[in-house]
Tab-separated table of C-alpha atoms in Angstrom:
chain	number	residue	atom	x	y	z
A	1	MET	CA	-6.082	48.724	14.219
A	2	PRO	CA	-7.095	48.258	10.556
A	3	GLN	CA	-7.263	44.688	9.270
A	4	GLN	CA	-3.935	43.661	7.745
A	5	SER	CA	-4.018	41.994	4.363
A	6	ALA	CA	-3.262	38.284	4.298
A	7	PRO	CA	0.518	37.695	4.192
A	8	LEU	CA	0.120	35.153	1.367
A	9	ALA	CA	-2.709	36.851	-0.509
A	10	GLY	CA	-2.335	36.150	-4.230
A	11	VAL	CA	-0.331	32.944	-3.715
A	12	THR	CA	-1.896	29.829	-5.247
A	13	VAL	CA	-0.938	26.395	-3.998
A	14	VAL	CA	-1.799	23.135	-5.761
A	15	ALA	CA	-1.756	20.149	-3.416
A	16	LEU	CA	-1.445	16.452	-4.245
A	17	GLU	CA	-1.766	15.316	-0.671
A	18	GLN	CA	-2.956	12.600	1.667
A	19	ALA	CA	-3.154	12.023	5.397
A	20	VAL	CA	-1.372	14.641	7.555
A	21	SER	CA	2.088	15.874	6.518
A	22	ALA	CA	1.324	17.706	3.258
A	23	PRO	CA	-2.187	18.721	4.403
A	24	MET	CA	-0.636	20.294	7.496
A	25	CYS	CA	1.780	22.205	5.269
A	26	THR	CA	-0.943	23.527	3.002
A	27	ARG	CA	-3.333	24.286	5.856
A	28	ALA	CA	-0.630	26.479	7.380
A	29	LEU	CA	-0.313	28.282	4.048
A	30	ALA	CA	-4.100	28.683	3.862
A	31	ASP	CA	-4.100	30.133	7.377
A	32	PHE	CA	-1.768	32.848	6.070
A	33	GLY	CA	-4.129	33.596	3.203
A	34	ALA	CA	-2.865	31.422	0.343
A	35	ARG	CA	-5.376	29.840	-1.995
A	36	VAL	CA	-5.012	26.070	-1.697
A	37	ILE	CA	-6.477	23.827	-4.408
A	38	LYS	CA	-6.523	20.260	-3.141
A	39	VAL	CA	-6.492	17.790	-6.034
A	40	GLU	CA	-8.176	14.517	-5.058
A	41	ASN	CA	-8.905	11.225	-6.756
A	42	PRO	CA	-12.578	11.047	-7.774
A	43	ASP	CA	-12.679	7.559	-6.276
A	44	GLY	CA	-12.771	8.547	-2.608
A	45	GLY	CA	-10.222	11.345	-2.467
A	46	ASP	CA	-7.847	11.789	0.449
A	47	PHE	CA	-8.053	8.534	2.418
A	48	ALA	CA	-7.929	10.509	5.678
A	49	ARG	CA	-11.518	11.534	4.935
A	50	TYR	CA	-12.528	8.053	6.104
A	51	TYR	CA	-10.408	7.369	9.182
A	52	ASP	CA	-13.560	7.819	11.276
A	53	ASP	CA	-16.863	9.716	11.169
A	54	VAL	CA	-16.988	11.327	14.609
A	55	VAL	CA	-17.198	15.008	13.562
A	56	CYS	CA	-20.896	15.829	13.390
A	57	GLY	CA	-21.321	12.037	13.141
A	58	PRO	CA	-22.220	9.272	12.920
A	59	GLY	CA	-21.827	9.526	9.199
A	60	GLY	CA	-19.912	12.759	9.661
A	61	GLN	CA	-16.358	13.821	8.942
A	62	ALA	CA	-13.065	12.323	10.105
A	63	ALA	CA	-11.266	14.126	12.928
A	64	HIS	CA	-7.873	14.011	11.175
A	65	PHE	CA	-9.349	15.403	7.970
A	66	VAL	CA	-11.183	18.388	9.442
A	67	TRP	CA	-8.102	19.231	11.514
A	68	VAL	CA	-5.740	19.760	8.584
A	69	ASN	CA	-7.980	20.642	5.647
A	70	ARG	CA	-9.889	23.785	6.498
A	71	GLY	CA	-9.713	26.697	4.080
A	72	LYS	CA	-9.047	24.599	0.961
A	73	GLU	CA	-10.826	23.970	-2.327
A	74	SER	CA	-11.307	20.373	-3.450
A	75	VAL	CA	-11.021	19.468	-7.140
A	76	THR	CA	-11.373	15.856	-8.254
A	77	LEU	CA	-9.136	14.720	-11.123
A	78	ASP	CA	-8.327	11.275	-12.405
A	79	LEU	CA	-4.597	11.718	-12.871
A	80	LYS	CA	-4.341	8.361	-14.608
A	81	SER	CA	-6.203	9.903	-17.527
A	82	ALA	CA	-4.599	12.210	-20.073
A	83	ALA	CA	-7.429	14.716	-19.624
A	84	GLY	CA	-6.959	14.741	-15.840
A	85	ARG	CA	-3.213	15.310	-16.142
A	86	ASP	CA	-3.820	18.084	-18.681
A	87	ILE	CA	-6.110	19.888	-16.227
A	88	LEU	CA	-3.485	19.495	-13.503
A	89	HIS	CA	-0.864	21.151	-15.692
A	90	ARG	CA	-3.284	23.954	-16.523
A	91	LEU	CA	-3.703	24.502	-12.793
A	92	LEU	CA	0.063	24.556	-12.342
A	93	ASP	CA	0.374	27.130	-15.143
A	94	ARG	CA	-1.388	29.528	-12.778
A	95	ALA	CA	0.134	28.314	-9.511
A	96	ASP	CA	3.011	29.472	-7.347
A	97	VAL	CA	3.536	26.284	-5.336
A	98	LEU	CA	3.058	22.537	-5.737
A	99	VAL	CA	3.008	20.425	-2.573
A	100	SER	CA	2.891	16.620	-2.689
A	101	ASN	CA	3.346	13.625	-0.420
A	102	LEU	CA	2.495	10.748	-2.718
A	103	ALA	CA	4.021	7.265	-2.640
A	104	PRO	CA	7.685	6.944	-3.697
A	105	GLY	CA	8.066	7.583	-7.431
A	106	ALA	CA	4.473	8.759	-7.950
A	107	THR	CA	5.282	12.372	-8.846
A	108	ALA	CA	7.827	11.245	-11.446
A	109	ARG	CA	5.244	8.927	-12.994
A	110	LEU	CA	2.872	11.895	-13.256
A	111	GLY	CA	5.527	13.958	-15.053
A	112	LEU	CA	6.088	16.128	-11.986
A	113	SER	CA	9.690	15.290	-11.108
A	114	ALA	CA	12.013	18.165	-10.238
A	115	GLU	CA	13.356	18.094	-13.799
A	116	ASP	CA	9.845	18.063	-15.273
A	117	MET	CA	8.755	20.988	-13.113
A	118	ALA	CA	11.849	23.021	-13.970
A	119	SER	CA	11.113	22.492	-17.657
A	120	ARG	CA	7.338	22.852	-17.792
A	121	HIS	CA	6.550	25.025	-14.740
A	122	PRO	CA	9.805	26.829	-13.955
A	123	ASN	CA	8.229	29.435	-11.652
A	124	VAL	CA	6.426	26.927	-9.451
A	125	ILE	CA	8.072	26.061	-6.143
A	126	ALA	CA	7.734	22.268	-5.997
A	127	VAL	CA	7.863	20.750	-2.515
A	128	GLU	CA	7.763	16.990	-2.084
A	129	ILE	CA	7.401	15.410	1.335
A	130	ASP	CA	8.684	11.842	1.399
A	131	GLY	CA	9.627	9.226	3.928
A	132	TYR	CA	13.391	8.802	3.892
A	133	GLY	CA	14.877	11.126	1.273
A	134	SER	CA	16.547	9.972	-1.899
A	135	GLY	CA	19.754	7.994	-2.280
A	136	GLY	CA	19.636	5.764	0.786
A	137	PRO	CA	18.778	2.124	1.445
A	138	LEU	CA	15.310	3.015	2.753
A	139	SER	CA	14.410	5.536	0.058
A	140	HIS	CA	12.031	3.116	-1.668
A	141	LYS	CA	9.957	2.412	1.433
A	142	ARG	CA	6.563	3.727	2.323
A	143	ALA	CA	6.742	5.791	5.480
A	144	TYR	CA	3.980	6.498	7.974
A	145	ASP	CA	4.263	8.531	11.144
A	146	LEU	CA	4.681	5.584	13.515
A	147	LEU	CA	7.144	3.804	11.219
A	148	VAL	CA	9.393	6.847	10.977
A	149	GLN	CA	9.193	7.535	14.698
A	150	ALA	CA	10.354	3.985	15.325
A	151	GLU	CA	13.112	4.115	12.686
A	152	SER	CA	14.464	7.463	13.904
A	153	GLY	CA	14.662	6.486	17.573
A	154	VAL	CA	11.823	8.698	18.785
A	155	CYS	CA	9.875	5.786	20.260
A	156	SER	CA	12.970	4.632	22.175
A	157	VAL	CA	13.084	7.881	24.168
A	158	THR	CA	9.332	7.947	24.838
A	159	GLY	CA	7.458	5.856	27.372
A	160	HIS	CA	9.329	3.903	30.037
A	161	PRO	CA	12.342	1.538	30.094
A	162	GLY	CA	11.285	-1.653	28.383
A	163	ALA	CA	7.998	-0.066	27.303
A	164	PRO	CA	8.703	2.309	24.409
A	165	ALA	CA	5.837	4.417	23.112
A	166	LYS	CA	4.848	6.560	20.182
A	167	PRO	CA	4.174	10.190	21.131
A	168	GLY	CA	0.435	10.751	20.860
A	169	PRO	CA	0.350	13.495	18.205
A	170	PRO	CA	1.705	12.534	14.757
A	171	VAL	CA	4.860	14.552	15.302
A	172	ALA	CA	6.734	13.223	12.253
A	173	ASP	CA	3.913	14.282	9.958
A	174	VAL	CA	3.292	17.621	11.652
A	175	THR	CA	6.893	18.763	11.910
A	176	SER	CA	7.636	17.702	8.330
A	177	GLY	CA	4.598	19.637	7.158
A	178	LEU	CA	5.640	22.728	9.068
A	179	TYR	CA	9.254	22.510	7.829
A	180	SER	CA	7.804	22.318	4.319
A	181	ALA	CA	5.659	25.396	4.911
A	182	LEU	CA	8.697	27.221	6.322
A	183	SER	CA	10.695	26.326	3.204
A	184	ILE	CA	7.931	27.639	0.968
A	185	MET	CA	7.720	30.894	2.915
A	186	ALA	CA	11.479	31.387	2.614
A	187	LEU	CA	11.472	30.718	-1.114
A	188	LEU	CA	8.498	32.995	-1.714
A	189	VAL	CA	10.315	35.812	0.028
A	190	GLY	CA	13.510	35.315	-1.940
A	191	ARG	CA	12.213	34.070	-5.275
A	192	ASP	CA	13.607	35.392	-8.515
A	193	ARG	CA	11.111	34.885	-11.317
A	194	SER	CA	13.885	35.282	-13.877
A	195	ALA	CA	15.324	31.944	-12.749
A	196	PRO	CA	13.673	28.561	-12.265
A	197	ALA	CA	12.250	28.063	-8.790
A	198	PRO	CA	14.253	25.568	-6.747
A	199	SER	CA	12.641	22.264	-5.853
A	200	VAL	CA	12.458	21.158	-2.219
A	201	THR	CA	12.248	17.763	-0.598
A	202	VAL	CA	11.525	17.267	3.091
A	203	SER	CA	11.700	13.754	4.494
A	204	LEU	CA	9.939	12.579	7.619
A	205	PHE	CA	13.059	10.677	8.669
A	206	ASP	CA	15.330	13.722	8.380
A	207	THR	CA	12.833	15.813	10.315
A	208	MET	CA	12.654	13.296	13.133
A	209	ALA	CA	16.446	12.963	13.198
A	210	GLU	CA	16.502	16.732	13.712
A	211	MET	CA	13.925	16.448	16.526
A	212	MET	CA	16.211	13.859	18.140
A	213	GLY	CA	19.044	16.390	18.231
A	214	TYR	CA	19.600	16.381	22.005
A	215	HIS	CA	19.426	12.602	22.317
A	216	LEU	CA	21.752	12.002	19.365
A	217	THR	CA	24.276	14.550	20.623
A	218	TYR	CA	24.233	13.004	24.094
A	219	ALA	CA	24.612	9.457	22.753
A	220	ARG	CA	27.480	10.434	20.458
A	221	HIS	CA	29.510	12.136	23.165
A	222	ALA	CA	28.558	10.118	26.255
A	223	GLY	CA	28.279	6.738	24.584
A	224	ILE	CA	24.997	6.179	26.408
A	225	ASP	CA	21.466	5.674	25.112
A	226	GLN	CA	19.393	7.501	27.694
A	227	GLN	CA	16.331	5.621	28.878
A	228	PRO	CA	12.830	7.097	28.577
A	229	LEU	CA	11.332	8.473	31.776
A	230	GLY	CA	7.644	8.798	31.031
A	231	MET	CA	6.550	12.276	32.121
A	232	SER	CA	10.075	13.411	32.929
A	233	SER	CA	13.306	14.271	31.156
A	234	PRO	CA	16.697	12.581	31.219
A	235	ALA	CA	18.321	15.984	30.867
A	236	VAL	CA	17.257	17.706	34.103
A	237	ALA	CA	16.080	16.869	37.627
A	238	PRO	CA	13.830	17.251	39.448
A	239	TYR	CA	11.335	17.334	36.588
A	240	GLY	CA	8.267	15.171	36.567
A	241	ALA	CA	4.679	14.349	37.443
A	242	TYR	CA	3.457	13.692	40.994
A	243	PRO	CA	0.028	12.597	42.305
A	244	THR	CA	-1.656	15.033	44.686
A	245	ALA	CA	-3.861	14.534	47.749
A	246	ASP	CA	-7.041	15.323	45.796
A	247	GLY	CA	-6.479	12.771	43.049
A	248	GLN	CA	-4.940	15.142	40.519
A	249	THR	CA	-1.444	15.120	39.022
A	250	VAL	CA	0.883	18.081	39.225
A	251	VAL	CA	3.936	18.503	37.008
A	252	LEU	CA	6.877	20.334	38.557
A	253	GLY	CA	10.087	21.310	36.852
A	254	THR	CA	13.412	22.969	37.511
A	255	THR	CA	15.928	23.947	34.856
A	256	ASN	CA	18.780	25.416	36.895
A	257	ASP	CA	20.399	25.415	40.333
A	258	ARG	CA	18.600	28.543	41.552
A	259	GLU	CA	15.208	27.021	40.825
A	260	TRP	CA	16.231	23.827	42.608
A	261	GLN	CA	17.189	25.817	45.684
A	262	ARG	CA	13.822	27.594	45.715
A	263	LEU	CA	11.928	24.345	45.221
A	264	ALA	CA	13.763	22.640	48.086
A	265	ARG	CA	13.681	25.539	50.550
A	266	GLU	CA	10.485	27.454	49.740
A	267	LEU	CA	8.213	24.758	48.383
A	268	LEU	CA	9.246	21.611	50.239
A	269	GLY	CA	10.687	23.327	53.310
A	270	ARG	CA	13.693	21.024	53.037
A	271	ASP	CA	16.871	22.989	53.716
A	272	ASP	CA	18.612	19.658	54.219
A	273	LEU	CA	18.044	18.752	50.576
A	274	ALA	CA	19.091	22.186	49.387
A	275	ASP	CA	22.356	21.907	51.336
A	276	ASP	CA	23.097	18.283	50.432
A	277	PRO	CA	26.158	18.113	48.102
A	278	ARG	CA	24.599	15.137	46.295
A	279	PHE	CA	22.166	17.622	44.716
A	280	ALA	CA	24.456	20.610	44.169
A	281	GLY	CA	24.413	20.644	40.356
A	282	ASN	CA	22.015	19.372	37.735
A	283	ALA	CA	24.200	16.403	36.799
A	284	ASP	CA	24.292	15.450	40.489
A	285	ARG	CA	20.514	15.688	40.756
A	286	VAL	CA	20.028	13.599	37.635
A	287	ALA	CA	22.279	10.910	39.141
A	288	HIS	CA	20.187	10.901	42.329
A	289	ARG	CA	16.791	11.446	40.719
A	290	PRO	CA	14.951	8.655	42.640
A	291	ILE	CA	15.754	10.273	46.002
A	292	LEU	CA	14.403	13.647	44.889
A	293	ASP	CA	11.340	12.146	43.231
A	294	GLU	CA	10.498	10.301	46.448
A	295	ALA	CA	10.812	13.466	48.550
A	296	ILE	CA	8.760	15.587	46.143
A	297	GLY	CA	6.203	12.816	45.679
A	298	ASP	CA	5.703	12.465	49.448
A	299	TRP	CA	5.162	16.228	49.806
A	300	CYS	CA	2.734	16.453	46.863
A	301	ALA	CA	0.731	13.467	48.155
A	302	ARG	CA	-0.058	15.482	51.312
A	303	HIS	CA	-1.384	18.564	49.497
A	304	ASP	CA	-4.143	19.413	47.051
A	305	LEU	CA	-3.315	20.507	43.527
A	306	ALA	CA	-4.443	24.119	44.023
A	307	LYS	CA	-2.275	24.575	47.101
A	308	ILE	CA	0.744	23.064	45.360
A	309	GLN	CA	0.358	25.286	42.315
A	310	ASP	CA	-0.173	28.422	44.411
A	311	ALA	CA	2.951	27.651	46.428
A	312	ALA	CA	4.954	26.837	43.313
A	313	ASP	CA	3.882	30.092	41.633
A	314	ALA	CA	4.869	32.044	44.750
A	315	ALA	CA	8.291	30.361	44.735
A	316	GLY	CA	8.814	30.907	41.012
A	317	ILE	CA	8.740	27.191	40.216
A	318	GLY	CA	7.373	26.009	36.886
A	319	ASN	CA	4.265	23.894	37.303
A	320	ALA	CA	1.303	22.533	35.365
A	321	ARG	CA	-1.743	20.330	35.764
A	322	TYR	CA	-1.834	17.037	33.907
A	323	ASN	CA	-4.839	17.297	31.573
A	324	THR	CA	-6.682	14.944	29.258
A	325	PRO	CA	-7.957	16.028	25.805
A	326	SER	CA	-11.423	16.525	27.318
A	327	ASP	CA	-9.892	18.813	29.950
A	328	VAL	CA	-8.163	20.876	27.265
A	329	LEU	CA	-11.419	21.375	25.356
A	330	ALA	CA	-12.697	23.330	28.366
A	331	HIS	CA	-9.363	24.930	29.229
A	332	PRO	CA	-9.799	28.538	30.413
A	333	GLN	CA	-6.538	29.575	28.748
A	334	LEU	CA	-8.159	28.865	25.393
A	335	ALA	CA	-11.633	30.138	26.294
A	336	GLU	CA	-10.595	33.452	27.856
A	337	ARG	CA	-8.281	34.235	24.947
A	338	ALA	CA	-11.023	33.430	22.410
A	339	ARG	CA	-8.913	30.793	20.666
A	340	TRP	CA	-11.904	28.874	19.287
A	341	ARG	CA	-13.716	29.788	16.078
A	342	GLN	CA	-16.573	28.205	14.155
A	343	ILE	CA	-15.756	26.713	10.750
A	344	ASP	CA	-18.022	25.046	8.243
A	345	THR	CA	-17.776	21.404	7.213
A	346	PRO	CA	-19.940	19.362	4.845
A	347	ALA	CA	-21.598	17.856	7.929
A	348	GLY	CA	-22.184	21.158	9.725
A	349	PRO	CA	-20.319	23.878	11.665
A	350	ILE	CA	-17.740	22.876	14.272
A	351	PRO	CA	-15.328	24.659	16.656
A	352	SER	CA	-11.740	24.894	15.427
A	353	LEU	CA	-8.647	26.344	17.065
A	354	LEU	CA	-7.042	29.430	15.594
A	355	PRO	CA	-3.536	28.820	14.193
A	356	PRO	CA	-0.769	29.455	16.742
A	357	PRO	CA	0.762	32.651	15.227
A	358	VAL	CA	-0.985	35.794	16.472
A	359	ILE	CA	-0.308	38.543	13.948
A	360	ALA	CA	-1.375	42.040	14.972
A	361	GLY	CA	-4.195	43.255	12.765
A	362	TYR	CA	-4.652	39.954	10.904
A	363	ASP	CA	-7.524	37.543	11.403
A	364	PRO	CA	-6.894	34.123	9.830
A	365	PRO	CA	-9.597	33.226	7.291
A	366	MET	CA	-10.625	29.963	9.026
A	367	GLY	CA	-12.236	28.700	5.823
A	368	ALA	CA	-14.489	25.714	5.435
A	369	VAL	CA	-13.469	22.064	5.199
A	370	PRO	CA	-14.270	21.106	1.587
A	371	GLY	CA	-16.474	18.292	0.442
A	372	LEU	CA	-14.882	15.913	-2.033
A	373	GLY	CA	-14.803	17.669	-5.412
A	374	GLU	CA	-16.884	20.581	-4.127
A	375	HIS	CA	-14.968	23.175	-6.167
A	376	THR	CA	-14.272	21.173	-9.317
A	377	ASP	CA	-16.727	22.946	-11.596
A	378	ALA	CA	-15.855	26.428	-10.342
A	379	VAL	CA	-12.105	25.915	-10.724
A	380	LEU	CA	-12.467	24.387	-14.187
A	381	GLY	CA	-14.624	27.347	-15.137
A	382	GLU	CA	-11.744	29.641	-14.124
A	383	LEU	CA	-9.483	27.642	-16.424
A	384	GLY	CA	-11.791	28.364	-19.331
A	385	PHE	CA	-13.742	25.122	-19.550
A	386	THR	CA	-17.340	25.553	-20.659
A	387	ALA	CA	-20.257	23.872	-18.929
A	388	ALA	CA	-20.559	21.441	-21.827
A	389	GLU	CA	-16.856	20.581	-21.650
A	390	ILE	CA	-17.142	19.956	-17.921
A	391	VAL	CA	-20.057	17.615	-18.498
A	392	ALA	CA	-18.010	15.791	-21.129
A	393	LEU	CA	-15.018	15.462	-18.798
A	394	ARG	CA	-17.301	14.066	-16.132
A	395	GLY	CA	-18.687	11.581	-18.615
A	396	GLN	CA	-15.145	10.442	-19.437
A	397	GLY	CA	-14.357	9.956	-15.743
A	398	ALA	CA	-11.571	12.555	-15.881
A	399	ILE	CA	-13.274	14.476	-13.034
A	400	GLY	CA	-15.589	13.335	-10.277
A	401	GLN	CA	-19.231	14.087	-9.754
A	402	ALA	CA	-20.024	17.667	-8.760
A	403	GLY	CA	-19.590	18.009	-5.031
A	404	SER	CA	-19.370	14.244	-4.577
């Protein structure tokens, strides 16, 4: 099959971004072929560059940064200077999209509010990721992933009763970034260049409230705050993690009555459980979860993981092995499907996962992770600045050192 052109070829994105949410948005756009110009402060740039130095370290790159910043160009601008802001606007004159996740009020102070963009850059789709949205009592607050997960109730349904937990991945940042990318895609498809492009705001709090949809619906109509169940679900039973005879952990799940019958009869060999009216429907099984967990746990403790999974597959019962991150690095499902690629970083090449969408005939570009300010001179040259002018701007502090 011939190589398909990049879906977002010809789209230029300017990013004023830090940490994870906006970088995840723009990395997704870069994976689809957009050109992403990451504007960073000459004094250190994106602070996520310095969370750690484990990638090709010590003295290497930060794991968060290389994860969400491949395929971008880094330009350093001092946006507190008039010259830096002028260069930013010249970039936006040629751009299709602006993505930002600065502190509350920062875009307005830079002259990039929705009204400013509609006036000065009417064809640019401006997407701002913030913490809590505008117009509410928390709108002024800084918002980080953990803070929003706590505020939105996510931590209360994770962990165990009396021991709430934050989900490991930064799900508020990631989902907000992906909702932002989805919004941009939709607006690019439907944009009318004869009218000003609409502005978009995506808040981490609103995104997490959406992710809490099941729990909020249940609480509203049942009047009950369901308690977290660790590696289980309050919605269905049996559904959970069980230690095996060989020191592994198997995860078994049922989602309907037919699966429960197969698990009880074919996997456990327990017709008595299958016929017991206490377990007839899912709501009944949820009410009597401890009894089922004890029976399944006793059976799993007598068998090795491989035997359990083979039997579960034969019975049509969903199952998985509990893995650590180190286990996943060597996971055959990734290796045999060639999901790893090499990408370049300032500290050397590293493996990186392909983006999740598999588009027939299209290979994602998997571009390099940029060094701070690596592309400043080249991008300014495209804007018409001469070498002498670039040197002068550097002398003024309006841009950072070349490739700093």
